[in-house]
Every structure is written in structure tokens, then in C-alpha cells.
mmCIF file of C-alpha atoms in Angstrom:
data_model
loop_
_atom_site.group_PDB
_atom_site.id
_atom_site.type_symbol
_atom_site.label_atom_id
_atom_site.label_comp_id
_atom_site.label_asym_id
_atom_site.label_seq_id
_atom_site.Cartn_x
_atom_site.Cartn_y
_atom_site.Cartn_z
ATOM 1 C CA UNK Q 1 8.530 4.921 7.293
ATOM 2 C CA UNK Q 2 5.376 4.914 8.572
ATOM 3 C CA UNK Q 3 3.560 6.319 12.142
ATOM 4 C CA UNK Q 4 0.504 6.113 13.832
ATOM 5 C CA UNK Q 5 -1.888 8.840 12.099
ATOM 6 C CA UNK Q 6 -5.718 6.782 13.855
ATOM 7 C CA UNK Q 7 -7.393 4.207 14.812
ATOM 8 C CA UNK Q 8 -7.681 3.292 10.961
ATOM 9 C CA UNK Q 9 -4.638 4.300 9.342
ATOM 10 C CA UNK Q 10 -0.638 5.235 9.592
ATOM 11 C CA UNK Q 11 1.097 8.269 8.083
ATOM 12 C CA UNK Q 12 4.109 7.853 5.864
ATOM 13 C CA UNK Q 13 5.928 10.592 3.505
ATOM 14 C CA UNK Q 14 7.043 8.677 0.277
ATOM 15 C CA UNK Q 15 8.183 9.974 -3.400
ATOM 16 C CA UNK Q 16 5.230 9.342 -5.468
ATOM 17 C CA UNK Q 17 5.867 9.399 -8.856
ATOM 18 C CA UNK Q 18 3.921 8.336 -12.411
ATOM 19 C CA UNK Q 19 4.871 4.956 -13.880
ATOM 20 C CA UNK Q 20 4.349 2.691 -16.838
ATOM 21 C CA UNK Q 21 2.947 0.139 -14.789
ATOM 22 C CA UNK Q 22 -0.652 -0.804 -14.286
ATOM 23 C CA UNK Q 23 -0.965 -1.787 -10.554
ATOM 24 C CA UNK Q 24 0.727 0.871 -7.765
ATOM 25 C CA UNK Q 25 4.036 -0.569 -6.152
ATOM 26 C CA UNK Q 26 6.845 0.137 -3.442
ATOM 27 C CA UNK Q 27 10.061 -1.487 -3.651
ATOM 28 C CA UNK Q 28 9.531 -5.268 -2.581
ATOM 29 C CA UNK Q 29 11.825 -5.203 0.548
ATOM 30 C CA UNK Q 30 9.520 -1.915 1.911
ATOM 31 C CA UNK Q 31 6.911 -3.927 1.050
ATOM 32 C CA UNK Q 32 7.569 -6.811 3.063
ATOM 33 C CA UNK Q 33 9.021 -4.994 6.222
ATOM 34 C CA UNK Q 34 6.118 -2.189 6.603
ATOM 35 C CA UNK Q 35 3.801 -5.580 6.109
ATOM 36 C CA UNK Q 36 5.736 -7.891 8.966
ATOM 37 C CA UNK Q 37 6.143 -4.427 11.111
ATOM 38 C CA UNK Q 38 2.714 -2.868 10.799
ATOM 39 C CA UNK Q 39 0.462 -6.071 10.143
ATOM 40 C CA UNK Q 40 3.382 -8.283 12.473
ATOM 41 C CA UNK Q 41 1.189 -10.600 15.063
ATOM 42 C CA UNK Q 42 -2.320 -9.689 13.269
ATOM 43 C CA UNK Q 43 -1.162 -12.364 10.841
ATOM 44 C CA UNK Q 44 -3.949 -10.590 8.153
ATOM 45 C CA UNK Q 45 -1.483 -10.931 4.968
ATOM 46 C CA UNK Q 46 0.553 -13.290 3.114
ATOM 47 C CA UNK Q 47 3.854 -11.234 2.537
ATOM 48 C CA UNK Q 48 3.193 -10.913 -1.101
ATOM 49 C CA UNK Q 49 -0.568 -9.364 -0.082
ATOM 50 C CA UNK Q 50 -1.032 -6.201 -1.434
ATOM 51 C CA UNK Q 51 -1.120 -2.977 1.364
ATOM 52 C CA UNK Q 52 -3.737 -0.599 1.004
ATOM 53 C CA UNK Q 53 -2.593 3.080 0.906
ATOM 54 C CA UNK Q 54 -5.131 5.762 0.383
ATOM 55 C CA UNK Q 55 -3.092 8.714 -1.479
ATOM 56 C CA UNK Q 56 -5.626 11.956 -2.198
ATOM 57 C CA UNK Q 57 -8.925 10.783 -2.039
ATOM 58 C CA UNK Q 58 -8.396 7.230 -3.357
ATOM 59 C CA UNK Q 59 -7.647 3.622 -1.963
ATOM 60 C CA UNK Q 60 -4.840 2.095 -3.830
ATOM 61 C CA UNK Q 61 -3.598 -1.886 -3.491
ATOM 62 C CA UNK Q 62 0.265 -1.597 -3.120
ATOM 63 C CA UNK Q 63 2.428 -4.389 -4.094
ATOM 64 C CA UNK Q 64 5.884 -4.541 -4.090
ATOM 65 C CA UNK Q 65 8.376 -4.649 -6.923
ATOM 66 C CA UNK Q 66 11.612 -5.061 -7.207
ATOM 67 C CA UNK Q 67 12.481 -2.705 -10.031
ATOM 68 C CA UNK Q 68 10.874 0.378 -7.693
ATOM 69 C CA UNK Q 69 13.976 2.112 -5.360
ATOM 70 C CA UNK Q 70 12.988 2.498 -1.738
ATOM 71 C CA UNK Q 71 11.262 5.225 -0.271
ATOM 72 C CA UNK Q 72 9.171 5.307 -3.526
ATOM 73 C CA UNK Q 73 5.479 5.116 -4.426
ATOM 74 C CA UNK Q 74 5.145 4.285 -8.001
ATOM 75 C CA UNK Q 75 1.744 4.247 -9.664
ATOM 76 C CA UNK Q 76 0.274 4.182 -13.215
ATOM 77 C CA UNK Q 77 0.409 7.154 -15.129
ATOM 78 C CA UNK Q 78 -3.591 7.282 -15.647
ATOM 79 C CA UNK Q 79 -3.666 7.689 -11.683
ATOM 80 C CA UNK Q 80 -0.890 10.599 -11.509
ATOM 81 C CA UNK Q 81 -1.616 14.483 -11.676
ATOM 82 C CA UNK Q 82 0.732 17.146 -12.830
ATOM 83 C CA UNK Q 83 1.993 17.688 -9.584
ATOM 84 C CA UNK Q 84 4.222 14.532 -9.827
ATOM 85 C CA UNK Q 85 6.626 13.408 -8.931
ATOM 86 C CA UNK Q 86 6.643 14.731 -5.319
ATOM 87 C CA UNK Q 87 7.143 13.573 -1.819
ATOM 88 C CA UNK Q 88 3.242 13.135 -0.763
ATOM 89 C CA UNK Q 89 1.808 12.181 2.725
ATOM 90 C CA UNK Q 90 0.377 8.652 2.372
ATOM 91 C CA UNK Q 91 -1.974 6.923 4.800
ATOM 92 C CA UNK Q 92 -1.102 2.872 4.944
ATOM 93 C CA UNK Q 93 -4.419 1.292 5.966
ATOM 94 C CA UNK Q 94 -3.920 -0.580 9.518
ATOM 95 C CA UNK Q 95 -4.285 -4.309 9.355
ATOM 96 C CA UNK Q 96 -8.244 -4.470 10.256
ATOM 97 C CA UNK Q 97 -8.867 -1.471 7.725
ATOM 98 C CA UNK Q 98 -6.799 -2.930 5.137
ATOM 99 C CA UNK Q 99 -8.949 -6.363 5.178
ATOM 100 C CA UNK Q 100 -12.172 -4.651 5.291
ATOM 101 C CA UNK Q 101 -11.161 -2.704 2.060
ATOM 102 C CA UNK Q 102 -9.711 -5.358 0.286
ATOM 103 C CA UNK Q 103 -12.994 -7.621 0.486
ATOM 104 C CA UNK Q 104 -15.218 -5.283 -0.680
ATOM 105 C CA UNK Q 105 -12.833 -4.789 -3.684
ATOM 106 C CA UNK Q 106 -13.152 -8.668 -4.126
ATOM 107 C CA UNK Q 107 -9.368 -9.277 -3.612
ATOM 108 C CA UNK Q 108 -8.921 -13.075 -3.605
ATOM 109 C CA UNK Q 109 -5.396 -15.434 -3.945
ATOM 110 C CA UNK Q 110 -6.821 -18.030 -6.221
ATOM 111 C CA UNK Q 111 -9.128 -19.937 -3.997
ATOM 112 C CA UNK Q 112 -8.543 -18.366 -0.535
ATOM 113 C CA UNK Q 113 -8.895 -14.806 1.024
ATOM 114 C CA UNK Q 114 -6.819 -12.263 1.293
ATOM 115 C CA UNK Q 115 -7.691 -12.628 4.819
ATOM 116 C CA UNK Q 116 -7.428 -15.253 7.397
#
């Protein structure tokens, strides 16, 4: 699904298309393989951590969700332009990039980081 684009990020193709739902999500199993396959050994994320993705100009947090079918990039309507839906390249922050972005956004489970 996804291939190594730099030192910072992959590159993926996925269907992107607008949803009723207020936080961007991929279909849960994705989820948790492109997590254990990209992130693997790193050991950055708890499984049900959210990836980053950057998709246009902007860094998303990706969780996953069963109700989404695979191969698919939903997110919030308020986030989608009229060129939806459509199969979009998406970058998939790499494990270090992804933990740098998600603690300047503050991203926290409960007490503990994101991040180890």
C-alpha cells in the first residue's frame, strides 16, 4: 500500500473520499498492518495510535475504523474539495516524522505519550 517516497515519508495511492465523520480514518485492519509494517521494530505506536498522512498541503491523524472498506481514505466533509472522491497520492509520515508531528499537535493517550 505504501513505498518509500524519503527520508520523512512513504507514498501510497488510496480512494479519498468526503465523510460524515469528524476525525480522518482507513479501514481498521489497514490501519493496523501499515502501522506493524511501516512503524514494525521502531515500537513508536500503540496499534490503535493514530498515523499521520499529509494529503495536499495538510497533516491529517488517521485512525482506523471499521465501517471504512479497504484501500480507502475517508475524511470529514469540511476537509474535502470538489474533486472528491478520487484516488489521491498520500504521503504516510515514517515512524520518527510521525512522533515529531504528533507532539507538537499535543496528541496524548490519557496520561502517557503517544510516543515511547
Amino acid at each position: 500500500m505504501f513505498e518509500t517516497f524519503s527520508a520523512s515519508y512513504y507514498l501510497g495511492k488510496l480512494y479519498v473520499e468526503p465523510s460524515d465523520r469528524d476525525v480522518p480514518a482507513i479501514q481498521r485492519a489497514d490501519h493496523e498492518q501499515v502501522n506493524e509494517r511501516l512503524y514494525g521494530d521502531d515500537g513508536v505506536f500503540r496499534v490503535d495510535a493514530p498515523l499521520v498522512m499529509k494529503l495536499d498541503s495538510g497533516h491529517i491523524p488517521v485512525l482506523g475504523d471499521e465501517a471504512v472498506p479497504s484501500g480507502t481514505l475517508a475524511i470529514p466533509e469540511a476537509a474535502s474539495d470538489d474533486d472528491l472522491p478520487a484516488e489521491r497520492d498520500v504521503l504516510l509520515a515514517t515512524a520518527d516524522r510521525a512522533a515529531e508531528l504528533l507532539r507538537y499537535s499535543g496528541y496524548r493517550f490519557g496520561d502517557d505519550e503517544a510516543v515511547a
